[in-house]
Amino acid sequence: MHKLAIIIDDDPISILVCETLLKKTNFAETVKSFKSGGEGLTFLKSRFEAVGSLPDIIFLDVYMPVMSGWEFLEAYEQLENLPEKRPHVMMLSAAFDPADRQKAEDSVLVTDFISKPITTEILVGMMAEKS
């Protein structure tokens, strides 16, 4: 079980589904959600400054207004004084775009690319890989 998972997604239904499944599968002790990349970055900076740690995993929507998932990753990569071991980023997308999948595979910050909606099977598989 992860200690902390965060969800960054502009769609309230996607957030609700993801939160519900993360709790139902005991995937993480604590789940926090943010409706924008900017909110997520602010949380990561303040958490690291206050506690000295980051979440274990980030579920990040690719397509969001104002700051896309890709723009979030660029800004996240630029944060200073963060530990070498950064959280695993799982990119989420409702649209299947091979270019996005390839971009995720090329990113050192991204662990996986998941088509929405996230499912219990996906989370159980991720937990099995972790152990």
Short mmCIF file of N, CA and C in Angstrom, two decimals:
data_model
loop_
_atom_site.label_atom_id
_atom_site.label_comp_id
_atom_site.label_asym_id
_atom_site.label_seq_id
_atom_site.Cartn_x
_atom_site.Cartn_y
_atom_site.Cartn_z
N MET A 1 0.85 -1.18 0.00
CA MET A 1 0.00 0.00 0.00
C MET A 1 0.89 1.24 0.00
N HIS A 2 0.51 2.19 -0.83
CA HIS A 2 1.23 3.47 -0.87
C HIS A 2 0.75 4.35 0.28
N LYS A 3 1.64 5.22 0.76
CA LYS A 3 1.24 6.14 1.82
C LYS A 3 0.36 7.25 1.27
N LEU A 4 0.80 7.87 0.16
CA LEU A 4 0.05 9.00 -0.40
C LEU A 4 0.02 8.91 -1.92
N ALA A 5 -1.17 9.03 -2.46
CA ALA A 5 -1.36 9.13 -3.91
C ALA A 5 -2.09 10.44 -4.18
N ILE A 6 -1.70 11.12 -5.26
CA ILE A 6 -2.44 12.32 -5.63
C ILE A 6 -2.98 12.16 -7.05
N ILE A 7 -4.10 12.82 -7.27
CA ILE A 7 -4.77 12.81 -8.57
C ILE A 7 -4.81 14.26 -9.05
N ILE A 8 -4.38 14.48 -10.27
CA ILE A 8 -4.48 15.82 -10.86
C ILE A 8 -5.29 15.65 -12.14
N ASP A 9 -6.51 16.17 -12.11
CA ASP A 9 -7.44 15.98 -13.22
C ASP A 9 -8.49 17.07 -13.15
N ASP A 10 -8.86 17.64 -14.28
CA ASP A 10 -9.87 18.71 -14.28
C ASP A 10 -11.29 18.18 -14.32
N ASP A 11 -11.47 16.88 -14.51
CA ASP A 11 -12.81 16.29 -14.61
C ASP A 11 -13.25 15.71 -13.27
N PRO A 12 -14.28 16.31 -12.66
CA PRO A 12 -14.73 15.83 -11.34
C PRO A 12 -15.17 14.37 -11.32
N ILE A 13 -15.74 13.89 -12.42
CA ILE A 13 -16.19 12.49 -12.46
C ILE A 13 -14.97 11.56 -12.48
N SER A 14 -13.96 11.92 -13.25
CA SER A 14 -12.74 11.11 -13.28
C SER A 14 -12.07 11.09 -11.91
N ILE A 15 -12.07 12.23 -11.24
CA ILE A 15 -11.50 12.29 -9.88
C ILE A 15 -12.28 11.37 -8.95
N LEU A 16 -13.60 11.45 -9.01
CA LEU A 16 -14.44 10.63 -8.13
C LEU A 16 -14.19 9.14 -8.38
N VAL A 17 -14.15 8.73 -9.65
CA VAL A 17 -13.92 7.32 -9.98
C VAL A 17 -12.55 6.88 -9.46
N CYS A 18 -11.54 7.68 -9.73
CA CYS A 18 -10.18 7.32 -9.31
C CYS A 18 -10.07 7.26 -7.79
N GLU A 19 -10.60 8.28 -7.09
CA GLU A 19 -10.56 8.28 -5.62
C GLU A 19 -11.26 7.05 -5.06
N THR A 20 -12.43 6.75 -5.59
CA THR A 20 -13.22 5.62 -5.10
C THR A 20 -12.46 4.31 -5.27
N LEU A 21 -11.87 4.11 -6.44
CA LEU A 21 -11.14 2.86 -6.68
C LEU A 21 -9.86 2.78 -5.86
N LEU A 22 -9.18 3.90 -5.68
CA LEU A 22 -7.96 3.89 -4.87
C LEU A 22 -8.27 3.50 -3.43
N LYS A 23 -9.39 3.99 -2.91
CA LYS A 23 -9.80 3.65 -1.54
C LYS A 23 -10.32 2.21 -1.47
N LYS A 24 -11.13 1.82 -2.44
CA LYS A 24 -11.74 0.48 -2.45
C LYS A 24 -10.68 -0.62 -2.51
N THR A 25 -9.60 -0.37 -3.23
CA THR A 25 -8.55 -1.39 -3.40
C THR A 25 -7.44 -1.26 -2.35
N ASN A 26 -7.59 -0.33 -1.41
CA ASN A 26 -6.54 -0.07 -0.42
C ASN A 26 -5.20 0.23 -1.09
N PHE A 27 -5.26 0.97 -2.18
CA PHE A 27 -4.08 1.31 -2.95
C PHE A 27 -3.19 2.30 -2.20
N ALA A 28 -3.83 3.23 -1.46
CA ALA A 28 -3.07 4.25 -0.74
C ALA A 28 -3.77 4.58 0.57
N GLU A 29 -2.96 4.88 1.58
CA GLU A 29 -3.51 5.29 2.87
C GLU A 29 -4.26 6.61 2.74
N THR A 30 -3.66 7.55 1.99
CA THR A 30 -4.25 8.87 1.81
C THR A 30 -4.30 9.20 0.33
N VAL A 31 -5.41 9.79 -0.10
CA VAL A 31 -5.58 10.21 -1.48
C VAL A 31 -5.96 11.68 -1.48
N LYS A 32 -5.24 12.49 -2.25
CA LYS A 32 -5.54 13.91 -2.39
C LYS A 32 -5.76 14.19 -3.86
N SER A 33 -6.71 15.09 -4.14
CA SER A 33 -7.05 15.42 -5.53
C SER A 33 -6.92 16.91 -5.78
N PHE A 34 -6.51 17.23 -7.00
CA PHE A 34 -6.36 18.62 -7.43
C PHE A 34 -6.95 18.76 -8.81
N LYS A 35 -7.62 19.90 -9.05
CA LYS A 35 -8.32 20.12 -10.31
C LYS A 35 -7.46 20.79 -11.37
N SER A 36 -6.20 21.09 -11.04
CA SER A 36 -5.32 21.70 -12.03
C SER A 36 -3.87 21.34 -11.73
N GLY A 37 -3.06 21.45 -12.76
CA GLY A 37 -1.63 21.21 -12.59
C GLY A 37 -1.00 22.20 -11.64
N GLY A 38 -1.45 23.45 -11.69
CA GLY A 38 -0.91 24.48 -10.79
C GLY A 38 -1.17 24.15 -9.33
N GLU A 39 -2.38 23.68 -9.02
CA GLU A 39 -2.70 23.28 -7.64
C GLU A 39 -1.82 22.11 -7.21
N GLY A 40 -1.61 21.17 -8.12
CA GLY A 40 -0.78 20.02 -7.81
C GLY A 40 0.66 20.42 -7.54
N LEU A 41 1.20 21.32 -8.35
CA LEU A 41 2.58 21.79 -8.14
C LEU A 41 2.72 22.51 -6.80
N THR A 42 1.75 23.36 -6.49
CA THR A 42 1.78 24.08 -5.21
C THR A 42 1.80 23.10 -4.05
N PHE A 43 0.95 22.06 -4.13
CA PHE A 43 0.92 21.05 -3.08
C PHE A 43 2.28 20.33 -2.96
N LEU A 44 2.84 19.93 -4.09
CA LEU A 44 4.12 19.20 -4.06
C LEU A 44 5.23 20.04 -3.43
N LYS A 45 5.30 21.32 -3.80
CA LYS A 45 6.32 22.22 -3.24
C LYS A 45 6.12 22.36 -1.73
N SER A 46 4.90 22.66 -1.32
CA SER A 46 4.66 22.91 0.11
C SER A 46 4.83 21.63 0.93
N ARG A 47 4.41 20.49 0.40
CA ARG A 47 4.58 19.22 1.12
C ARG A 47 6.06 18.92 1.30
N PHE A 48 6.84 19.10 0.24
CA PHE A 48 8.26 18.79 0.34
C PHE A 48 8.94 19.73 1.33
N GLU A 49 8.57 21.00 1.30
CA GLU A 49 9.17 21.96 2.24
C GLU A 49 8.77 21.66 3.68
N ALA A 50 7.53 21.24 3.91
CA ALA A 50 7.03 21.00 5.26
C ALA A 50 7.42 19.63 5.81
N VAL A 51 7.32 18.60 4.97
CA VAL A 51 7.47 17.22 5.44
C VAL A 51 8.76 16.58 4.92
N GLY A 52 9.30 17.11 3.85
CA GLY A 52 10.51 16.54 3.28
C GLY A 52 10.27 15.32 2.42
N SER A 53 9.03 15.07 2.05
CA SER A 53 8.75 13.92 1.19
C SER A 53 7.69 14.29 0.16
N LEU A 54 7.58 13.44 -0.83
CA LEU A 54 6.62 13.61 -1.90
C LEU A 54 5.65 12.43 -1.90
N PRO A 55 4.57 12.54 -2.63
CA PRO A 55 3.65 11.40 -2.73
C PRO A 55 4.35 10.21 -3.39
N ASP A 56 3.83 9.04 -3.15
CA ASP A 56 4.39 7.83 -3.76
C ASP A 56 4.03 7.74 -5.23
N ILE A 57 2.86 8.28 -5.59
CA ILE A 57 2.38 8.14 -6.95
C ILE A 57 1.49 9.33 -7.31
N ILE A 58 1.57 9.73 -8.57
CA ILE A 58 0.75 10.82 -9.09
C ILE A 58 -0.03 10.28 -10.29
N PHE A 59 -1.34 10.41 -10.25
CA PHE A 59 -2.19 10.10 -11.40
C PHE A 59 -2.47 11.43 -12.08
N LEU A 60 -1.99 11.60 -13.31
CA LEU A 60 -1.99 12.89 -13.99
C LEU A 60 -2.73 12.82 -15.31
N ASP A 61 -3.76 13.64 -15.45
CA ASP A 61 -4.51 13.73 -16.70
C ASP A 61 -3.67 14.43 -17.75
N VAL A 62 -3.69 13.93 -18.97
CA VAL A 62 -2.93 14.52 -20.05
C VAL A 62 -3.55 15.85 -20.50
N TYR A 63 -4.85 15.83 -20.75
CA TYR A 63 -5.52 17.00 -21.32
C TYR A 63 -6.30 17.78 -20.28
N MET A 64 -5.74 18.91 -19.87
CA MET A 64 -6.41 19.83 -18.93
C MET A 64 -6.24 21.25 -19.46
N PRO A 65 -7.21 22.11 -19.18
CA PRO A 65 -7.05 23.50 -19.60
C PRO A 65 -6.00 24.20 -18.74
N VAL A 66 -5.51 25.30 -19.17
CA VAL A 66 -4.53 26.14 -18.50
C VAL A 66 -3.15 25.46 -18.49
N MET A 67 -3.04 24.29 -17.86
CA MET A 67 -1.77 23.57 -17.79
C MET A 67 -2.04 22.10 -18.09
N SER A 68 -1.55 21.63 -19.22
CA SER A 68 -1.75 20.22 -19.59
C SER A 68 -0.87 19.34 -18.70
N GLY A 69 -1.09 18.05 -18.79
CA GLY A 69 -0.25 17.12 -18.05
C GLY A 69 1.21 17.24 -18.47
N TRP A 70 1.43 17.46 -19.75
CA TRP A 70 2.81 17.60 -20.24
C TRP A 70 3.45 18.87 -19.69
N GLU A 71 2.69 19.96 -19.64
CA GLU A 71 3.22 21.20 -19.08
C GLU A 71 3.50 21.04 -17.59
N PHE A 72 2.64 20.29 -16.89
CA PHE A 72 2.87 20.00 -15.48
C PHE A 72 4.21 19.27 -15.32
N LEU A 73 4.45 18.26 -16.15
CA LEU A 73 5.70 17.51 -16.04
C LEU A 73 6.92 18.40 -16.27
N GLU A 74 6.83 19.30 -17.23
CA GLU A 74 7.94 20.23 -17.49
C GLU A 74 8.22 21.09 -16.26
N ALA A 75 7.15 21.63 -15.65
CA ALA A 75 7.31 22.47 -14.46
C ALA A 75 7.80 21.65 -13.27
N TYR A 76 7.29 20.44 -13.13
CA TYR A 76 7.68 19.55 -12.04
C TYR A 76 9.16 19.20 -12.12
N GLU A 77 9.62 18.98 -13.34
CA GLU A 77 11.02 18.65 -13.55
C GLU A 77 11.95 19.80 -13.15
N GLN A 78 11.44 21.02 -13.20
CA GLN A 78 12.24 22.21 -12.89
C GLN A 78 12.25 22.57 -11.40
N LEU A 79 11.41 21.92 -10.60
CA LEU A 79 11.38 22.24 -9.17
C LEU A 79 12.75 21.98 -8.55
N GLU A 80 13.18 22.90 -7.72
CA GLU A 80 14.51 22.78 -7.12
C GLU A 80 14.47 22.07 -5.78
N ASN A 81 15.59 21.47 -5.43
CA ASN A 81 15.81 20.83 -4.13
C ASN A 81 14.92 19.62 -3.87
N LEU A 82 14.34 19.06 -4.92
CA LEU A 82 13.53 17.86 -4.71
C LEU A 82 14.44 16.64 -4.72
N PRO A 83 14.02 15.58 -4.05
CA PRO A 83 14.87 14.39 -3.99
C PRO A 83 15.01 13.73 -5.36
N GLU A 84 16.06 12.96 -5.50
CA GLU A 84 16.28 12.23 -6.75
C GLU A 84 15.11 11.29 -7.04
N LYS A 85 14.63 10.60 -6.00
CA LYS A 85 13.53 9.66 -6.18
C LYS A 85 12.23 10.44 -6.15
N ARG A 86 11.69 10.68 -7.29
CA ARG A 86 10.43 11.41 -7.39
C ARG A 86 9.29 10.41 -7.50
N PRO A 87 8.08 10.85 -7.24
CA PRO A 87 6.95 9.92 -7.32
C PRO A 87 6.78 9.37 -8.73
N HIS A 88 6.18 8.23 -8.78
CA HIS A 88 5.85 7.63 -10.07
C HIS A 88 4.66 8.40 -10.64
N VAL A 89 4.75 8.79 -11.89
CA VAL A 89 3.66 9.51 -12.55
C VAL A 89 2.97 8.55 -13.51
N MET A 90 1.67 8.43 -13.33
CA MET A 90 0.83 7.63 -14.22
C MET A 90 0.01 8.61 -15.04
N MET A 91 0.28 8.66 -16.32
CA MET A 91 -0.47 9.55 -17.20
C MET A 91 -1.82 8.92 -17.51
N LEU A 92 -2.88 9.72 -17.45
CA LEU A 92 -4.24 9.25 -17.72
C LEU A 92 -4.81 10.02 -18.91
N SER A 93 -5.48 9.31 -19.80
CA SER A 93 -6.09 10.00 -20.94
C SER A 93 -7.33 9.26 -21.40
N ALA A 94 -8.37 10.04 -21.70
CA ALA A 94 -9.60 9.47 -22.24
C ALA A 94 -9.46 9.28 -23.76
N ALA A 95 -8.53 10.00 -24.37
CA ALA A 95 -8.30 9.90 -25.81
C ALA A 95 -7.09 9.01 -26.06
N PHE A 96 -7.24 8.11 -27.00
CA PHE A 96 -6.08 7.27 -27.34
C PHE A 96 -5.31 7.95 -28.45
N ASP A 97 -4.15 8.45 -28.10
CA ASP A 97 -3.28 9.10 -29.07
C ASP A 97 -1.91 8.43 -28.99
N PRO A 98 -1.50 7.72 -30.03
CA PRO A 98 -0.20 7.04 -29.99
C PRO A 98 0.96 7.99 -29.69
N ALA A 99 0.84 9.24 -30.11
CA ALA A 99 1.91 10.22 -29.84
C ALA A 99 2.03 10.48 -28.34
N ASP A 100 0.89 10.55 -27.65
CA ASP A 100 0.93 10.74 -26.19
C ASP A 100 1.55 9.53 -25.51
N ARG A 101 1.19 8.35 -25.95
CA ARG A 101 1.75 7.12 -25.37
C ARG A 101 3.27 7.11 -25.56
N GLN A 102 3.73 7.48 -26.75
CA GLN A 102 5.17 7.50 -27.02
C GLN A 102 5.87 8.55 -26.16
N LYS A 103 5.24 9.72 -26.02
CA LYS A 103 5.81 10.78 -25.20
C LYS A 103 5.94 10.32 -23.75
N ALA A 104 4.93 9.59 -23.25
CA ALA A 104 4.98 9.06 -21.89
C ALA A 104 6.11 8.05 -21.74
N GLU A 105 6.28 7.20 -22.73
CA GLU A 105 7.35 6.19 -22.69
C GLU A 105 8.73 6.86 -22.70
N ASP A 106 8.84 8.01 -23.35
CA ASP A 106 10.11 8.72 -23.46
C ASP A 106 10.45 9.54 -22.21
N SER A 107 9.47 9.79 -21.36
CA SER A 107 9.69 10.62 -20.18
C SER A 107 10.26 9.81 -19.02
N VAL A 108 11.31 10.33 -18.39
CA VAL A 108 11.89 9.64 -17.23
C VAL A 108 10.98 9.74 -16.01
N LEU A 109 10.04 10.68 -16.02
CA LEU A 109 9.15 10.85 -14.87
C LEU A 109 7.91 9.97 -14.94
N VAL A 110 7.58 9.47 -16.12
CA VAL A 110 6.33 8.72 -16.31
C VAL A 110 6.59 7.23 -16.23
N THR A 111 5.82 6.57 -15.38
CA THR A 111 5.92 5.12 -15.21
C THR A 111 5.01 4.38 -16.17
N ASP A 112 3.81 4.94 -16.41
CA ASP A 112 2.86 4.24 -17.26
C ASP A 112 1.88 5.22 -17.87
N PHE A 113 1.21 4.80 -18.92
CA PHE A 113 0.18 5.56 -19.61
C PHE A 113 -1.08 4.73 -19.56
N ILE A 114 -2.12 5.25 -18.94
CA ILE A 114 -3.34 4.48 -18.71
C ILE A 114 -4.50 5.17 -19.41
N SER A 115 -5.28 4.39 -20.17
CA SER A 115 -6.49 4.93 -20.78
C SER A 115 -7.59 4.97 -19.73
N LYS A 116 -8.30 6.10 -19.68
CA LYS A 116 -9.41 6.22 -18.75
C LYS A 116 -10.57 5.38 -19.25
N PRO A 117 -11.40 4.90 -18.39
CA PRO A 117 -11.34 5.09 -16.94
C PRO A 117 -10.37 4.08 -16.31
N ILE A 118 -9.81 4.48 -15.21
CA ILE A 118 -8.95 3.57 -14.45
C ILE A 118 -9.85 2.48 -13.86
N THR A 119 -9.32 1.28 -13.73
CA THR A 119 -10.13 0.17 -13.25
C THR A 119 -9.47 -0.50 -12.05
N THR A 120 -10.26 -1.29 -11.35
CA THR A 120 -9.76 -2.07 -10.23
C THR A 120 -8.63 -2.99 -10.69
N GLU A 121 -8.80 -3.60 -11.86
CA GLU A 121 -7.79 -4.52 -12.39
C GLU A 121 -6.45 -3.83 -12.60
N ILE A 122 -6.49 -2.61 -13.12
CA ILE A 122 -5.25 -1.85 -13.34
C ILE A 122 -4.56 -1.60 -12.00
N LEU A 123 -5.32 -1.16 -11.00
CA LEU A 123 -4.73 -0.86 -9.69
C LEU A 123 -4.19 -2.11 -9.01
N VAL A 124 -4.93 -3.20 -9.09
CA VAL A 124 -4.47 -4.46 -8.49
C VAL A 124 -3.18 -4.90 -9.18
N GLY A 125 -3.12 -4.77 -10.50
CA GLY A 125 -1.91 -5.11 -11.24
C GLY A 125 -0.73 -4.24 -10.82
N MET A 126 -0.97 -2.95 -10.61
CA MET A 126 0.09 -2.06 -10.17
C MET A 126 0.59 -2.44 -8.78
N MET A 127 -0.33 -2.83 -7.90
CA MET A 127 0.08 -3.23 -6.55
C MET A 127 0.89 -4.52 -6.59
N ALA A 128 0.52 -5.43 -7.48
CA ALA A 128 1.24 -6.70 -7.62
C ALA A 128 2.66 -6.44 -8.11
N GLU A 129 2.83 -5.50 -9.03
CA GLU A 129 4.16 -5.15 -9.53
C GLU A 129 5.03 -4.55 -8.45
N LYS A 130 4.40 -3.79 -7.54
CA LYS A 130 5.14 -3.10 -6.47
C LYS A 130 5.72 -4.10 -5.46
N SER A 131 4.97 -5.18 -5.21
CA SER A 131 5.43 -6.11 -4.17
C SER A 131 6.39 -7.14 -4.68
#
